[in-house]
PDB file of C-alpha atoms and ligand atoms in Angstrom:
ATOM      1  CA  UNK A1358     -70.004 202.478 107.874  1.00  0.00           C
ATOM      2  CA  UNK A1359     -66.188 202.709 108.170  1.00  0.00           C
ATOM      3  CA  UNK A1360     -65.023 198.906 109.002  1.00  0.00           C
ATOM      4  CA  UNK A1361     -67.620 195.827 107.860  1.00  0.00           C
ATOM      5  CA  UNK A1362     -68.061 193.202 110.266  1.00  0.00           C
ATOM      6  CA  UNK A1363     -65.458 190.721 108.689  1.00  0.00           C
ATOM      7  CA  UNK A1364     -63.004 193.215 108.612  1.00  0.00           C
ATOM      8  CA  UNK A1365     -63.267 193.823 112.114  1.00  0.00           C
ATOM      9  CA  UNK A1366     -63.476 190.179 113.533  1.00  0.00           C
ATOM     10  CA  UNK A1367     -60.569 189.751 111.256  1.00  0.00           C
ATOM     11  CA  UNK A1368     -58.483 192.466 112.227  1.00  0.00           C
ATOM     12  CA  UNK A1369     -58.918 191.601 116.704  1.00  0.00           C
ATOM     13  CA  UNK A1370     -58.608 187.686 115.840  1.00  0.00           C
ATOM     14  CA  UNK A1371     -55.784 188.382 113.946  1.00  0.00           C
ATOM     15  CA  UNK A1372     -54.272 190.602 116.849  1.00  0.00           C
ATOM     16  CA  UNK A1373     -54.408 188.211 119.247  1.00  0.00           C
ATOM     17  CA  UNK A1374     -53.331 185.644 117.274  1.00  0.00           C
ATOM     18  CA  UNK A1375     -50.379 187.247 116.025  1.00  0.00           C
ATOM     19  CA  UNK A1376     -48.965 188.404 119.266  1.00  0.00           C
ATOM     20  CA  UNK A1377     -50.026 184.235 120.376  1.00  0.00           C
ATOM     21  CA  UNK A1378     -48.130 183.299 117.930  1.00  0.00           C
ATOM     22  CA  UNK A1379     -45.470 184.915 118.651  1.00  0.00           C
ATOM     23  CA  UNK A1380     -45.361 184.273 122.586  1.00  0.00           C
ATOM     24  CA  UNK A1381     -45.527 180.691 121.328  1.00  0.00           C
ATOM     25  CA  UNK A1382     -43.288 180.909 118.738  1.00  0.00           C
ATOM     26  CA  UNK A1383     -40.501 182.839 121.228  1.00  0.00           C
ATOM     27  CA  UNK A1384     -41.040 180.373 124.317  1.00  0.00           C
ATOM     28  CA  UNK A1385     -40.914 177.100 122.059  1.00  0.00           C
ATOM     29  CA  UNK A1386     -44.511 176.289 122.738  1.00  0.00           C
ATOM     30  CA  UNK A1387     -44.684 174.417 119.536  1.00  0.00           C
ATOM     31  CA  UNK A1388     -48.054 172.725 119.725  1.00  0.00           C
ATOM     32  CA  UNK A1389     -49.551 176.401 120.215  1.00  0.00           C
ATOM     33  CA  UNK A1390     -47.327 178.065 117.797  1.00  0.00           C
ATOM     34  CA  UNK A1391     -49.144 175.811 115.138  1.00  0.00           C
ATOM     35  CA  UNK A1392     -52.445 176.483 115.903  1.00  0.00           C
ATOM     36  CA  UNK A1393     -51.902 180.412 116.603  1.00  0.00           C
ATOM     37  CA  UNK A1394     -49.194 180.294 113.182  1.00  0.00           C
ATOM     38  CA  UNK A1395     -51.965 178.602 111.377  1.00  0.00           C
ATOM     39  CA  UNK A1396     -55.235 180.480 112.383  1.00  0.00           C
ATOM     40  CA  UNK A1397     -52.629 183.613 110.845  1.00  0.00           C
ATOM     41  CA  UNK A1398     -52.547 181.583 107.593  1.00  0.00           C
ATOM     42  CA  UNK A1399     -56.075 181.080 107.473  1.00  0.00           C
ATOM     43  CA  UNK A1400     -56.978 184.630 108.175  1.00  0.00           C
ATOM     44  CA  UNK A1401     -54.535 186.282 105.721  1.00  0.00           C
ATOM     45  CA  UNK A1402     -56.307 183.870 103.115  1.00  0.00           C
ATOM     46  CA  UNK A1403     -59.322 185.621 103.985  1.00  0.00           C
ATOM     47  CA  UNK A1404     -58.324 189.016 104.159  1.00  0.00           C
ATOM     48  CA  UNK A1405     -56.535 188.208 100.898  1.00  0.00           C
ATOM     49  CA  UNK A1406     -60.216 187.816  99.387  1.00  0.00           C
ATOM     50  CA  UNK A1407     -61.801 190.357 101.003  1.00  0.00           C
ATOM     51  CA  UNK A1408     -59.576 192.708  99.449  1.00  0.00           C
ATOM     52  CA  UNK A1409     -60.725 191.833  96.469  1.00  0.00           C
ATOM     53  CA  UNK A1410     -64.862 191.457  97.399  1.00  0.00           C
ATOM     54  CA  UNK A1411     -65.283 193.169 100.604  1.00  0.00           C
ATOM     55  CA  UNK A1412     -66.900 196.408 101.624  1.00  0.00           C
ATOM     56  CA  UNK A1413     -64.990 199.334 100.114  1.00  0.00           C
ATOM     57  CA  UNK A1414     -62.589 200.381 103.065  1.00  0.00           C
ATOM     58  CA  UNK A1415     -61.418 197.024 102.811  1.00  0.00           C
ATOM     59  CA  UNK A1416     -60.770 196.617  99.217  1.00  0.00           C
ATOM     60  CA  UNK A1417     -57.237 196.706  98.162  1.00  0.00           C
ATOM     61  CA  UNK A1418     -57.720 199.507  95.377  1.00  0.00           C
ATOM     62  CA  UNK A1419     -58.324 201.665  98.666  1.00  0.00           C
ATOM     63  CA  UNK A1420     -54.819 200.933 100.030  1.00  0.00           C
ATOM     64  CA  UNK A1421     -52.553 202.196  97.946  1.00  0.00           C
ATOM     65  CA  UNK A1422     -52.122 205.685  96.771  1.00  0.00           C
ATOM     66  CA  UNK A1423     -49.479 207.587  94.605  1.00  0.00           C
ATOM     67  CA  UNK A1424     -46.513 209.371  96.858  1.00  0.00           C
ATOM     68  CA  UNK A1425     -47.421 212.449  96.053  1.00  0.00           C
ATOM     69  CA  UNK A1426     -50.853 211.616  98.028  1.00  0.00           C
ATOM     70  CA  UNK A1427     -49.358 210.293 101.110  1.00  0.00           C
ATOM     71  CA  UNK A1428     -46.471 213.526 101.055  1.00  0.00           C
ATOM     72  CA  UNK A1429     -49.594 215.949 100.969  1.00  0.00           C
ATOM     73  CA  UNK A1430     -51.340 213.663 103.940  1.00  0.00           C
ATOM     74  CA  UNK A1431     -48.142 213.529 105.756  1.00  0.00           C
ATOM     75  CA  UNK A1432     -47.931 217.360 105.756  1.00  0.00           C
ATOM     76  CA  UNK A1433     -51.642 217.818 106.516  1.00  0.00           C
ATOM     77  CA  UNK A1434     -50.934 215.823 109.480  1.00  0.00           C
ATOM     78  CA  UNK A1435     -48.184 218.399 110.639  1.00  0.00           C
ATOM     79  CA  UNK A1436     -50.690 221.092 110.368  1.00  0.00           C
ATOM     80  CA  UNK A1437     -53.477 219.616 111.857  1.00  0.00           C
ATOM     81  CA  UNK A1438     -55.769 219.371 108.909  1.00  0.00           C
ATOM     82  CA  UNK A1439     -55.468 216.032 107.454  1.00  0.00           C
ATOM     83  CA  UNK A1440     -58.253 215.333 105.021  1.00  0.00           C
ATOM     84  CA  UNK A1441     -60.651 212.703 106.424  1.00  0.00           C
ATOM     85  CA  UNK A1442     -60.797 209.080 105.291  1.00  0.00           C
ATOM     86  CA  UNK A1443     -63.144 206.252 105.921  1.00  0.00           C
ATOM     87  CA  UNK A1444     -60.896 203.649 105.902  1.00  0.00           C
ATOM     88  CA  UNK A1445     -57.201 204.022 105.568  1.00  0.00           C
ATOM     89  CA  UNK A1446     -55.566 207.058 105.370  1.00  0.00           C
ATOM     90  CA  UNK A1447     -52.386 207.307 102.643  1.00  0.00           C
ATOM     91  CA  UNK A1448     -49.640 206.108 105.363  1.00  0.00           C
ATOM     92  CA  UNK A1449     -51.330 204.119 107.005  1.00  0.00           C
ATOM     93  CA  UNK A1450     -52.023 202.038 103.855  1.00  0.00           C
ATOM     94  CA  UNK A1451     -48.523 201.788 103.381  1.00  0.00           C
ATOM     95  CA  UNK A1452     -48.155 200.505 107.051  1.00  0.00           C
ATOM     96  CA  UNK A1453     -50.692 198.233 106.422  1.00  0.00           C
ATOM     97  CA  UNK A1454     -49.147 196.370 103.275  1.00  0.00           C
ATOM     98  CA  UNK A1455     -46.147 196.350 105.613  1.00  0.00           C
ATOM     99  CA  UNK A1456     -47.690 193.961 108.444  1.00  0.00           C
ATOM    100  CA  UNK A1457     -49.236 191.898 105.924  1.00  0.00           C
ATOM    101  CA  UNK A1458     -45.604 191.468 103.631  1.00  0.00           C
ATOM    102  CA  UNK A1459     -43.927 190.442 106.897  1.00  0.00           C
ATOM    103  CA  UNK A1460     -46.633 188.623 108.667  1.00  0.00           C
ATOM    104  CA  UNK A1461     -47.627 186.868 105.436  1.00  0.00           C
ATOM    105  CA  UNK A1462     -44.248 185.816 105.088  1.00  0.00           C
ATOM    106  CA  UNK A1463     -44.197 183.989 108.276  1.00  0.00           C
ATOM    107  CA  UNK A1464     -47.082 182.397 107.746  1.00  0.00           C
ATOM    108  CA  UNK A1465     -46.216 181.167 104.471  1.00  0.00           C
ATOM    109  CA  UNK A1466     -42.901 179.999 106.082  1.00  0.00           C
ATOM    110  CA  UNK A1467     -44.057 178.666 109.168  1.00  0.00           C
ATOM    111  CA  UNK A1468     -45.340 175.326 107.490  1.00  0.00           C
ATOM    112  CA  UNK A1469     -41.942 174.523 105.822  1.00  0.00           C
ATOM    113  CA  UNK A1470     -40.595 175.032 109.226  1.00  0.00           C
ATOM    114  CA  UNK A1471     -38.325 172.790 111.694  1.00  0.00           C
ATOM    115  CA  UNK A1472     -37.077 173.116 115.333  1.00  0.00           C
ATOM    116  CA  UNK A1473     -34.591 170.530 114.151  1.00  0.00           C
ATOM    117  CA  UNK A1474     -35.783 168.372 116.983  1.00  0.00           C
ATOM    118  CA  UNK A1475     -39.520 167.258 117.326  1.00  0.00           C
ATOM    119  CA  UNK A1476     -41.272 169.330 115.173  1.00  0.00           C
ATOM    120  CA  UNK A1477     -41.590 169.534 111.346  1.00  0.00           C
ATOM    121  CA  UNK A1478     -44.442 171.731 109.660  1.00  0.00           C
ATOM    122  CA  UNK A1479     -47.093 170.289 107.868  1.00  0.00           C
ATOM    123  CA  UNK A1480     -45.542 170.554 104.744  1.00  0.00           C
ATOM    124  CA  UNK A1481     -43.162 167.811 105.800  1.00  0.00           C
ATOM    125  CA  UNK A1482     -46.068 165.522 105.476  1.00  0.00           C
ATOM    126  CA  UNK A1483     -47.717 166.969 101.729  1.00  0.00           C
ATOM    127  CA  UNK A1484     -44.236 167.609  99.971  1.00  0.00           C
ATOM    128  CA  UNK A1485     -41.029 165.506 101.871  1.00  0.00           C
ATOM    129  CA  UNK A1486     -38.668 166.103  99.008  1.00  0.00           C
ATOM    130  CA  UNK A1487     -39.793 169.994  98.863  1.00  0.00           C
ATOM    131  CA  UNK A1488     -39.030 170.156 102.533  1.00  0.00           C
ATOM    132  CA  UNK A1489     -36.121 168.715 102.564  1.00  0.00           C
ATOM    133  CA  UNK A1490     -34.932 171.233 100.164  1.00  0.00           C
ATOM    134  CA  UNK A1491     -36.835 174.629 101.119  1.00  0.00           C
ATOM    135  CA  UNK A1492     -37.054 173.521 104.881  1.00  0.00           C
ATOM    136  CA  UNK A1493     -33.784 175.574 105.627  1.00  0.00           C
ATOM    137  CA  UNK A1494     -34.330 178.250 103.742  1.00  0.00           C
ATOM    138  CA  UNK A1495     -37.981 178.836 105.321  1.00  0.00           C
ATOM    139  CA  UNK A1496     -36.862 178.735 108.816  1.00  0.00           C
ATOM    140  CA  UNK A1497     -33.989 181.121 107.846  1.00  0.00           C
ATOM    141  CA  UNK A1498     -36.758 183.382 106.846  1.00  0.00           C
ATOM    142  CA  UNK A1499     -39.148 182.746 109.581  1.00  0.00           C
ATOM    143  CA  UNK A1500     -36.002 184.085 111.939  1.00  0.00           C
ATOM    144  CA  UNK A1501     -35.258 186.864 109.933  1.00  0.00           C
ATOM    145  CA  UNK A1502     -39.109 188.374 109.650  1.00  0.00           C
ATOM    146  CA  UNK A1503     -39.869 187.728 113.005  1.00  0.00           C
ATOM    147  CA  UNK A1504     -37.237 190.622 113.736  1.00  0.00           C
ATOM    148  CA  UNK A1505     -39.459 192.587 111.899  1.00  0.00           C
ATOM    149  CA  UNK A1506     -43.071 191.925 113.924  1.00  0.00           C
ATOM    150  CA  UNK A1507     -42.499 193.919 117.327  1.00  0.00           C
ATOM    151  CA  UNK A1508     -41.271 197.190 115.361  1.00  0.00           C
ATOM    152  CA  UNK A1509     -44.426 196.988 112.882  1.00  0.00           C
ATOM    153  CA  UNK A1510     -46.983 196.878 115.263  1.00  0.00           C
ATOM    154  CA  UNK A1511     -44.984 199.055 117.888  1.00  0.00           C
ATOM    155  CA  UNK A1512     -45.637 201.717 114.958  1.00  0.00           C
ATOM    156  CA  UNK A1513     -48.805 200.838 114.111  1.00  0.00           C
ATOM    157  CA  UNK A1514     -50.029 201.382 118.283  1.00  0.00           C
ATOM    158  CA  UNK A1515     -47.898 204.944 117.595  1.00  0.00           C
ATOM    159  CA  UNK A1516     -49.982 205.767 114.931  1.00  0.00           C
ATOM    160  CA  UNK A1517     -53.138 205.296 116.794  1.00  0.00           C
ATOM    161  CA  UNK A1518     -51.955 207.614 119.777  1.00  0.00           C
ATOM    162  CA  UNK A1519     -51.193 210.603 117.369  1.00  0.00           C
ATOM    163  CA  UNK A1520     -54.475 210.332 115.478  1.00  0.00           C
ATOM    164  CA  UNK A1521     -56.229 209.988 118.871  1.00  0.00           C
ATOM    165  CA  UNK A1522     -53.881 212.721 120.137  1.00  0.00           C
ATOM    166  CA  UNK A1523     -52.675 214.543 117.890  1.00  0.00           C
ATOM    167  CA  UNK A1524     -55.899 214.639 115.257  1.00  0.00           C
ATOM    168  CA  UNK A1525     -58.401 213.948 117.541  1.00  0.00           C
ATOM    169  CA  UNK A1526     -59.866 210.714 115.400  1.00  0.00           C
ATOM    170  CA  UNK A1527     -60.845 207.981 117.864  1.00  0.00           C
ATOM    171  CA  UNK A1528     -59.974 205.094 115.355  1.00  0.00           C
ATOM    172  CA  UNK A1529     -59.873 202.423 118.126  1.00  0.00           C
ATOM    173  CA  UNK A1530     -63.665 203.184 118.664  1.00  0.00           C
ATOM    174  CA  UNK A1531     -64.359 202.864 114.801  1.00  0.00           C
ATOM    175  CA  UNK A1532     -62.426 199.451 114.557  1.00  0.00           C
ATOM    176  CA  UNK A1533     -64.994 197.825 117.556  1.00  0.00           C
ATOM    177  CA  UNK A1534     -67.977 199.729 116.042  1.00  0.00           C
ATOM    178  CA  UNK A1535     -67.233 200.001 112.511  1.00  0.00           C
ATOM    179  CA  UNK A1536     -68.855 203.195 112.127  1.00  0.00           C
ATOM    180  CA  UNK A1537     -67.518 206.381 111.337  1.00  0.00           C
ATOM    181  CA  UNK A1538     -66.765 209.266 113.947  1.00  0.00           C
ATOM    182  CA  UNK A1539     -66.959 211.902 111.151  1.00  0.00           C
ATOM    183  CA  UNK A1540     -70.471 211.827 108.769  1.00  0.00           C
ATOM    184  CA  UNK A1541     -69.263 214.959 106.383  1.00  0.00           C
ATOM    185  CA  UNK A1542     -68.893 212.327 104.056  1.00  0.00           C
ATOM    186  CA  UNK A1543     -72.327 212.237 102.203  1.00  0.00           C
ATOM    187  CA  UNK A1544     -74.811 209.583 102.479  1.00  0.00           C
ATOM    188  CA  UNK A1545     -73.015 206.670 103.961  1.00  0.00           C
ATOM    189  CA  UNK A1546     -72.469 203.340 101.708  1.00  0.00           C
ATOM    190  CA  UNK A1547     -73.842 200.453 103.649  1.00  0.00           C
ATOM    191  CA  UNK A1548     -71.658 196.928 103.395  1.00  0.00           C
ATOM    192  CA  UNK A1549     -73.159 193.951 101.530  1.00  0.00           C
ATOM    193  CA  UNK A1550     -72.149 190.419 102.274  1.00  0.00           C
ATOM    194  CA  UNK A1551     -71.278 190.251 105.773  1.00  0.00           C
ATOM    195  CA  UNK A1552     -72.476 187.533 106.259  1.00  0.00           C
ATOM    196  CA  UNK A1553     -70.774 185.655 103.506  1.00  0.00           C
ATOM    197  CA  UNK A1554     -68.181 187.029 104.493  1.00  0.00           C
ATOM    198  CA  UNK A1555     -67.794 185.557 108.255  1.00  0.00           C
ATOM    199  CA  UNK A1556     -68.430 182.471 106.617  1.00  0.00           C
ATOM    200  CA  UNK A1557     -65.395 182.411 104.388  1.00  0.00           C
ATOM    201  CA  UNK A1558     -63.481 183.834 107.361  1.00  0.00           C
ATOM    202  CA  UNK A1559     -64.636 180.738 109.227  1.00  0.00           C
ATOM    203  CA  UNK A1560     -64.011 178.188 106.389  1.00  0.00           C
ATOM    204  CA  UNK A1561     -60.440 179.854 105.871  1.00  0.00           C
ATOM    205  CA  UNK A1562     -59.656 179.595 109.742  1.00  0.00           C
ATOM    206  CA  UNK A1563     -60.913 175.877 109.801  1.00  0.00           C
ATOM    207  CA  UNK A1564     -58.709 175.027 106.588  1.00  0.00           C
ATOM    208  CA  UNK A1565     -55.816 176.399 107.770  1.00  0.00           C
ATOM    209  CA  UNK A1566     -55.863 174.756 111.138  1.00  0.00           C
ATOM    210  CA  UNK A1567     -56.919 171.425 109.057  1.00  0.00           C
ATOM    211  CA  UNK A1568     -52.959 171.415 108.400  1.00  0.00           C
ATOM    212  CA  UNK A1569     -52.273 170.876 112.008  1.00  0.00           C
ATOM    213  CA  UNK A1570     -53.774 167.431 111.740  1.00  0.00           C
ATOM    214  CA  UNK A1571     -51.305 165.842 109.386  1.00  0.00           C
ATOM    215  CA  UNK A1572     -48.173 166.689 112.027  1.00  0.00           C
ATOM    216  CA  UNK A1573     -47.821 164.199 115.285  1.00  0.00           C
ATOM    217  CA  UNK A1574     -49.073 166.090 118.710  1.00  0.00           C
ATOM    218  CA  UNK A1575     -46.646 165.638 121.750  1.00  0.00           C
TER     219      UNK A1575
HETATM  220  C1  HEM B 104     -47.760 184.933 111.231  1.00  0.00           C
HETATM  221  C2  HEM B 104     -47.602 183.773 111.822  1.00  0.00           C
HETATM  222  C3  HEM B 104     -46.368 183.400 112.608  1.00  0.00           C
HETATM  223  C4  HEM B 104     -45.594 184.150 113.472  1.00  0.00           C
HETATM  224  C5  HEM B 104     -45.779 185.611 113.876  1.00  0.00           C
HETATM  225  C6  HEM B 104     -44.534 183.286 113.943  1.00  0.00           C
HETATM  226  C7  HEM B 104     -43.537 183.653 114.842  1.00  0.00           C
HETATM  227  C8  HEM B 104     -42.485 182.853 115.236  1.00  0.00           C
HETATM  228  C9  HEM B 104     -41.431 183.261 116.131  1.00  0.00           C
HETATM  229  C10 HEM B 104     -41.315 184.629 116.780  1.00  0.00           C
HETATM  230  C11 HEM B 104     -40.579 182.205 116.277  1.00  0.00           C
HETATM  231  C12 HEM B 104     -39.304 182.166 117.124  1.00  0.00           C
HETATM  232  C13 HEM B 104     -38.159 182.745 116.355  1.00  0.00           C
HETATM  233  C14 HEM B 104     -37.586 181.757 115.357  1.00  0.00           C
HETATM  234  O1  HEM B 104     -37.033 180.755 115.773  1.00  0.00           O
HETATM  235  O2  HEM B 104     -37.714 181.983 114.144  1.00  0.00           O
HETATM  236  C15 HEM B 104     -41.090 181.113 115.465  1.00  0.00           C
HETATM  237  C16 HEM B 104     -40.507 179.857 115.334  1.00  0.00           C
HETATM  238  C17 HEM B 104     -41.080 178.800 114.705  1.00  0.00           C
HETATM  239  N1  HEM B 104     -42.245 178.806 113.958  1.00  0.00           N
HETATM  240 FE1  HEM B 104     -43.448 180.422 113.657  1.00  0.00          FE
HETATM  241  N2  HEM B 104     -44.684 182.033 113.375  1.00  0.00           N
HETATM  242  C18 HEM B 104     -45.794 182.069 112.554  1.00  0.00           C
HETATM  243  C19 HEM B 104     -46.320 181.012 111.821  1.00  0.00           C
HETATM  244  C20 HEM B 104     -45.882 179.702 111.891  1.00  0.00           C
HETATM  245  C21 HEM B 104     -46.552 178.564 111.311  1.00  0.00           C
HETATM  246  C22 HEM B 104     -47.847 178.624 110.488  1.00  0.00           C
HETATM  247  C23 HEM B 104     -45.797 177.448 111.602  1.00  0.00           C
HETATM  248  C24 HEM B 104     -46.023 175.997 111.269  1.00  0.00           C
HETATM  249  C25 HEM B 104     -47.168 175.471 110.912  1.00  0.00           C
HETATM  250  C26 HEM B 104     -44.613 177.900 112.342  1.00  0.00           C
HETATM  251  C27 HEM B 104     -43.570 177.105 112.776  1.00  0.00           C
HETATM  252  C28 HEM B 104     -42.487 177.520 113.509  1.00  0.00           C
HETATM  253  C29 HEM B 104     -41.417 176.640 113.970  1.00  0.00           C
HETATM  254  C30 HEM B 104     -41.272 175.139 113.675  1.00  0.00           C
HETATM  255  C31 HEM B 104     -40.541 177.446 114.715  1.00  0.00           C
HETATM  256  C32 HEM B 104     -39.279 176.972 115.456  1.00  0.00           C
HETATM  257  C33 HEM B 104     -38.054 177.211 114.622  1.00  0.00           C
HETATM  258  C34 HEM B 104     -36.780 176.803 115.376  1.00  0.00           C
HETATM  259  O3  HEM B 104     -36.852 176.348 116.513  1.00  0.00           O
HETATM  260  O4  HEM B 104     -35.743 176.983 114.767  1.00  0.00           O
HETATM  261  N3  HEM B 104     -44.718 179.281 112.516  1.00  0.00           N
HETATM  262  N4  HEM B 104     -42.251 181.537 114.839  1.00  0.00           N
HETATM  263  C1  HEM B 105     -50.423 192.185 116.844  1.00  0.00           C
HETATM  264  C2  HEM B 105     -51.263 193.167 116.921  1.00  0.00           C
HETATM  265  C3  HEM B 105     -51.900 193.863 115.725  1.00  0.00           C
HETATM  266  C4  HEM B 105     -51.792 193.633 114.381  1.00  0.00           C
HETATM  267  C5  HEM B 105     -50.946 192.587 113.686  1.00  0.00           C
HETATM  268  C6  HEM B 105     -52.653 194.592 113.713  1.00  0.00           C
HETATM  269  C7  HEM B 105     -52.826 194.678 112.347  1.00  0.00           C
HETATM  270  C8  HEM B 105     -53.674 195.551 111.703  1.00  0.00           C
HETATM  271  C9  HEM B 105     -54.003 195.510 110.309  1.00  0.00           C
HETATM  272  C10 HEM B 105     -53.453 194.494 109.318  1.00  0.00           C
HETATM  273  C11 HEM B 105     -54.880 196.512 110.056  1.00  0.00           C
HETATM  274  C12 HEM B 105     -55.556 196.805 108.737  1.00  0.00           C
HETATM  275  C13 HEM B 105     -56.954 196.230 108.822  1.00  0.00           C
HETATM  276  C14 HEM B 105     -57.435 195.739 107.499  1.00  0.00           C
HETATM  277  O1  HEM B 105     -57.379 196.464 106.504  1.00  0.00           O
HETATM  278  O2  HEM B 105     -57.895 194.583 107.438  1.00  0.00           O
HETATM  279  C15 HEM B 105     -55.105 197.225 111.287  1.00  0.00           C
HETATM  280  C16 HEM B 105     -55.926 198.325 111.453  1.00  0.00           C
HETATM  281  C17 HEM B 105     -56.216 198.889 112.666  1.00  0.00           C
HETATM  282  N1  HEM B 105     -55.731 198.465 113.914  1.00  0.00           N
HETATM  283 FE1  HEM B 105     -54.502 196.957 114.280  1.00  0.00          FE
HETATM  284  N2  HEM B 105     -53.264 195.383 114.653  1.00  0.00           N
HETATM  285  C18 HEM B 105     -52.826 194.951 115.889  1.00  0.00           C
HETATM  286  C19 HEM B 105     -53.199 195.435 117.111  1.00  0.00           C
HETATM  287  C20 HEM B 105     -54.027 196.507 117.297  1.00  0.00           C
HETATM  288  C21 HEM B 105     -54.420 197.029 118.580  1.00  0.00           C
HETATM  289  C22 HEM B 105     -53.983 196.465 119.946  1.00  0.00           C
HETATM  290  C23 HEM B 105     -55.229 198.110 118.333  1.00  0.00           C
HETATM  291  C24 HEM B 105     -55.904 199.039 119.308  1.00  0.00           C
HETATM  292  C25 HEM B 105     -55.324 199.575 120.332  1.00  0.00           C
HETATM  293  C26 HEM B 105     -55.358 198.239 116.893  1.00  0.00           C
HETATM  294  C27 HEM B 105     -56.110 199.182 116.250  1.00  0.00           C
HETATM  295  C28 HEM B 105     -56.295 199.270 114.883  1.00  0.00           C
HETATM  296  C29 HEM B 105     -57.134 200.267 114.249  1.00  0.00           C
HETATM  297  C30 HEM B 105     -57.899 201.359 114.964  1.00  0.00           C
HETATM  298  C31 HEM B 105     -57.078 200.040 112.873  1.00  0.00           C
HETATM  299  C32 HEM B 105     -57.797 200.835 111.791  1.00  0.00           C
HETATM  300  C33 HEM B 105     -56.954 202.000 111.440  1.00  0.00           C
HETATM  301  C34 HEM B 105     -57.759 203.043 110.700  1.00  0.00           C
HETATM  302  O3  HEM B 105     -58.865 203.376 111.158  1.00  0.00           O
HETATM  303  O4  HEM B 105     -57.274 203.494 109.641  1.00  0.00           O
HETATM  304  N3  HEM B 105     -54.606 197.249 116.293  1.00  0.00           N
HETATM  305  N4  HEM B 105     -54.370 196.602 112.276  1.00  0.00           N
END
């Protein structure tokens, strides 16, 4: 098994919530862009856990690796011959802690957020004084990162075409199936806790979006 079952429902919800969110977020659909911003939240919080007591490929220790690992991938990749890897491989790792620094940060934001006209975030309601101070400063940010969203997953797409391309490794097919294409990899390790770990996906989703209910609806 390559991707567990949370892992995978979190990685398509969070697809179509991010690009939701940022339709929303673009357009001024601010009722939406709470409840897409928010789901974000509550998934990151998961996948935040996960890393931590989830199946192996999705355990942060897997993630990172030292640069003279991801060189040696990167030029294995050139020649065709990149070593094979059940979860991430060395870049994409790195690409990975990139759309969770900048989506994270949006979602962390996002609640300390104002359009200056109807709409405060929910954290208008838990901490006034806090937002009146950091309220500024969070939607500064918000604008800034959200620069960064299109060009992050625009590479991470690119990176799927040259591995199904270029390497031949179908990793769409392994991120709806969560199974491996390649089983050179000795007996395979099965995932525990699945089904704890929908659950907490569930419970963190249904938090988050909890927040939405302190902030008026128009
Ligand atoms: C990862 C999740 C999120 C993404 C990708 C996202 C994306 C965006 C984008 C693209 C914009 C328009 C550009 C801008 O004005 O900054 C925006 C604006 C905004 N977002 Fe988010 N957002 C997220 C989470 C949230 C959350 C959780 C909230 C509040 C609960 C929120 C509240 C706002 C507000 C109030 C604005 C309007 C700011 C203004 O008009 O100046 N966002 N967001
Ligand atoms: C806004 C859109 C998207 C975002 C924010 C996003 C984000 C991510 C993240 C964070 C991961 C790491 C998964 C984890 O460790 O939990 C990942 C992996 C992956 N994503 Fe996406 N994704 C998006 C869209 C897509 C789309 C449209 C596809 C398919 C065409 C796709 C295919 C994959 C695949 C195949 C992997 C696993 C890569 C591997 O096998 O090493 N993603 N994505």
């Amino acid at each position: 098994m390559s991707w567990d079952l949370p892992t995978r429902l979190f990685h398509w919800s969070f697809a179509v919530v991010i690009i939701g969110a940022y339709i929303s977020g673009e357009n001024g659909f601010t009722n939406g862009h709470e409840l897409f911003g928010l789901s974000a939240l509550g998934l990151l919080v998961f996948r935040f856990i996960w890393g931590f007591v989830g199946h192996q490929t999705a355990r942060f220790s897997s993630l990172l690796h030292s640069p003279k690992i991801i060189w040696a991938y990167v030029t294995a990749v050139m020649m065709r011959r990149p070593p094979h890897y059940i979860g991430h491989n060395p870049l994409g790792g790195l690409a990975v802690v990139a759309l969770f620094a900048v989506t994270g940060g949006m979602a962390l934001t996002g609640p300390w957020n104002s359009d200056d006209i109807l709409y405060d975030g929910p954290m208008a309601v838990i901490a006034p004084e806090l937002f009146t101070q950091f309220s500024p400063i969070a939607g500064k940010w918000h604008d800034r990162l959200h620069l960064l969203v299109i060009p992050l997953v625009g590479l991470h797409l690119l990176a799927i075409l040259v591995h199904k391309i270029w390497l031949k490794e179908p990793l769409v097919a392994r991120m709806i199936s969560g199974t491996d294409f390649a089983n050179n990899m000795g007996a395979p390790i099965s995932p525990t806790r699945s089904r704890y770990g929908v659950g907490l996906l569930v419970i963190c989703v249904a938090g988050a979006l909890s927040l939405a209910l302190l902030t008026p609806n128009y």
